[in-house]
């Protein structure tokens, strides 16, 4: 699974979402996608290579950057480990 976040392209958000869905069908991926304000959010599954999946979905729109998300709670900030929000 991969999560792609970024600035949505200008224009009709429905067209952006439909373009992502078409790209997902072509790449044989399952997606949950939407535009929230000026943010594009894509959750994709069906690939063992998250970077390749992200490039297949948003490569035509933006440069894809990769960084891993720590799955272990020991890597999270202390307030998150305790179930509290960060101050501020």
PDB file of C-alpha atoms in Angstrom:
ATOM      1  CA  UNK A   1       0.000   0.000   0.000  1.00  0.00           C
ATOM      2  CA  UNK A   2       1.128   3.553  -0.615  1.00  0.00           C
ATOM      3  CA  UNK A   3      -0.267   6.958   0.265  1.00  0.00           C
ATOM      4  CA  UNK A   4       0.329   9.888  -2.066  1.00  0.00           C
ATOM      5  CA  UNK A   5      -0.252  13.443  -0.857  1.00  0.00           C
ATOM      6  CA  UNK A   6       0.329  16.623  -2.766  1.00  0.00           C
ATOM      7  CA  UNK A   7      -1.077  19.810  -4.199  1.00  0.00           C
ATOM      8  CA  UNK A   8      -3.979  19.145  -6.540  1.00  0.00           C
ATOM      9  CA  UNK A   9      -3.694  20.404 -10.111  1.00  0.00           C
ATOM     10  CA  UNK A  10      -5.681  23.537 -10.908  1.00  0.00           C
ATOM     11  CA  UNK A  11      -9.044  22.932 -12.487  1.00  0.00           C
ATOM     12  CA  UNK A  12     -11.958  20.588 -11.924  1.00  0.00           C
ATOM     13  CA  UNK A  13     -11.251  18.204  -9.040  1.00  0.00           C
ATOM     14  CA  UNK A  14     -13.642  15.602 -10.486  1.00  0.00           C
ATOM     15  CA  UNK A  15     -11.515  15.432 -13.636  1.00  0.00           C
ATOM     16  CA  UNK A  16      -8.386  14.965 -11.515  1.00  0.00           C
ATOM     17  CA  UNK A  17      -9.981  12.136  -9.530  1.00  0.00           C
ATOM     18  CA  UNK A  18     -11.215  10.453 -12.706  1.00  0.00           C
ATOM     19  CA  UNK A  19      -7.749  10.712 -14.288  1.00  0.00           C
ATOM     20  CA  UNK A  20      -6.226   9.027 -11.208  1.00  0.00           C
ATOM     21  CA  UNK A  21      -8.855   6.264 -11.378  1.00  0.00           C
ATOM     22  CA  UNK A  22      -8.146   5.688 -15.083  1.00  0.00           C
ATOM     23  CA  UNK A  23      -4.414   5.484 -14.377  1.00  0.00           C
ATOM     24  CA  UNK A  24      -5.127   3.018 -11.556  1.00  0.00           C
ATOM     25  CA  UNK A  25      -7.193   0.772 -13.829  1.00  0.00           C
ATOM     26  CA  UNK A  26      -4.430   0.850 -16.429  1.00  0.00           C
ATOM     27  CA  UNK A  27      -1.798  -0.038 -13.779  1.00  0.00           C
ATOM     28  CA  UNK A  28      -4.095  -2.688 -12.215  1.00  0.00           C
ATOM     29  CA  UNK A  29      -4.146  -0.900  -8.850  1.00  0.00           C
ATOM     30  CA  UNK A  30      -6.957  -0.253  -6.399  1.00  0.00           C
ATOM     31  CA  UNK A  31      -7.297   3.361  -5.272  1.00  0.00           C
ATOM     32  CA  UNK A  32      -9.177   5.560  -2.877  1.00  0.00           C
ATOM     33  CA  UNK A  33      -8.683   9.147  -3.991  1.00  0.00           C
ATOM     34  CA  UNK A  34     -10.049  12.618  -3.546  1.00  0.00           C
ATOM     35  CA  UNK A  35      -9.285  16.307  -3.564  1.00  0.00           C
ATOM     36  CA  UNK A  36      -9.584  18.055  -0.200  1.00  0.00           C
ATOM     37  CA  UNK A  37      -9.289  21.791  -0.665  1.00  0.00           C
ATOM     38  CA  UNK A  38      -6.047  22.183  -2.599  1.00  0.00           C
ATOM     39  CA  UNK A  39      -4.685  18.750  -1.576  1.00  0.00           C
ATOM     40  CA  UNK A  40      -4.715  15.588  -3.644  1.00  0.00           C
ATOM     41  CA  UNK A  41      -4.941  12.414  -1.556  1.00  0.00           C
ATOM     42  CA  UNK A  42      -4.445   8.951  -3.059  1.00  0.00           C
ATOM     43  CA  UNK A  43      -4.346   5.650  -1.179  1.00  0.00           C
ATOM     44  CA  UNK A  44      -3.285   2.837  -3.516  1.00  0.00           C
ATOM     45  CA  UNK A  45      -3.014  -0.900  -3.085  1.00  0.00           C
ATOM     46  CA  UNK A  46      -2.255  -3.860  -5.276  1.00  0.00           C
ATOM     47  CA  UNK A  47       1.468  -3.381  -5.827  1.00  0.00           C
ATOM     48  CA  UNK A  48       4.533  -4.644  -4.000  1.00  0.00           C
ATOM     49  CA  UNK A  49       6.438  -1.564  -5.174  1.00  0.00           C
ATOM     50  CA  UNK A  50       4.927   1.627  -3.695  1.00  0.00           C
ATOM     51  CA  UNK A  51       7.244   3.953  -5.617  1.00  0.00           C
ATOM     52  CA  UNK A  52       6.282   2.383  -8.939  1.00  0.00           C
ATOM     53  CA  UNK A  53       2.593   2.603  -7.984  1.00  0.00           C
ATOM     54  CA  UNK A  54       2.907   6.303  -7.115  1.00  0.00           C
ATOM     55  CA  UNK A  55       4.699   7.044 -10.391  1.00  0.00           C
ATOM     56  CA  UNK A  56       2.010   5.203 -12.359  1.00  0.00           C
ATOM     57  CA  UNK A  57      -0.722   7.259 -10.705  1.00  0.00           C
ATOM     58  CA  UNK A  58       0.688  10.776 -10.493  1.00  0.00           C
ATOM     59  CA  UNK A  59       3.775  10.696 -12.688  1.00  0.00           C
ATOM     60  CA  UNK A  60       2.056  12.755 -15.405  1.00  0.00           C
ATOM     61  CA  UNK A  61       1.168  15.473 -12.870  1.00  0.00           C
ATOM     62  CA  UNK A  62       4.100  15.781 -10.505  1.00  0.00           C
ATOM     63  CA  UNK A  63       7.525  14.553  -9.536  1.00  0.00           C
ATOM     64  CA  UNK A  64       7.331  11.614  -7.139  1.00  0.00           C
ATOM     65  CA  UNK A  65       9.463  11.634  -4.002  1.00  0.00           C
ATOM     66  CA  UNK A  66       9.801   8.704  -1.659  1.00  0.00           C
ATOM     67  CA  UNK A  67      10.358   8.457   2.060  1.00  0.00           C
ATOM     68  CA  UNK A  68       9.382   5.604   4.348  1.00  0.00           C
ATOM     69  CA  UNK A  69       6.864   5.945   7.136  1.00  0.00           C
ATOM     70  CA  UNK A  70       7.969   4.276  10.369  1.00  0.00           C
ATOM     71  CA  UNK A  71       5.545   1.506  11.254  1.00  0.00           C
ATOM     72  CA  UNK A  72       6.926   1.013  14.734  1.00  0.00           C
ATOM     73  CA  UNK A  73       5.461   3.188  17.498  1.00  0.00           C
ATOM     74  CA  UNK A  74       8.960   3.430  18.975  1.00  0.00           C
ATOM     75  CA  UNK A  75       9.831   5.737  16.055  1.00  0.00           C
ATOM     76  CA  UNK A  76       6.870   8.046  16.679  1.00  0.00           C
ATOM     77  CA  UNK A  77       7.142  11.262  18.699  1.00  0.00           C
ATOM     78  CA  UNK A  78       6.573  10.708  22.426  1.00  0.00           C
ATOM     79  CA  UNK A  79       3.169  12.476  22.588  1.00  0.00           C
ATOM     80  CA  UNK A  80       1.898  10.241  19.768  1.00  0.00           C
ATOM     81  CA  UNK A  81       3.072   7.121  21.586  1.00  0.00           C
ATOM     82  CA  UNK A  82       1.057   8.208  24.613  1.00  0.00           C
ATOM     83  CA  UNK A  83      -2.012   8.961  22.501  1.00  0.00           C
ATOM     84  CA  UNK A  84      -1.724  12.721  22.997  1.00  0.00           C
ATOM     85  CA  UNK A  85      -1.497  15.490  20.468  1.00  0.00           C
ATOM     86  CA  UNK A  86       1.528  17.688  20.216  1.00  0.00           C
ATOM     87  CA  UNK A  87       1.095  21.074  21.869  1.00  0.00           C
ATOM     88  CA  UNK A  88       0.524  24.018  19.587  1.00  0.00           C
TER      89      UNK A  88
END
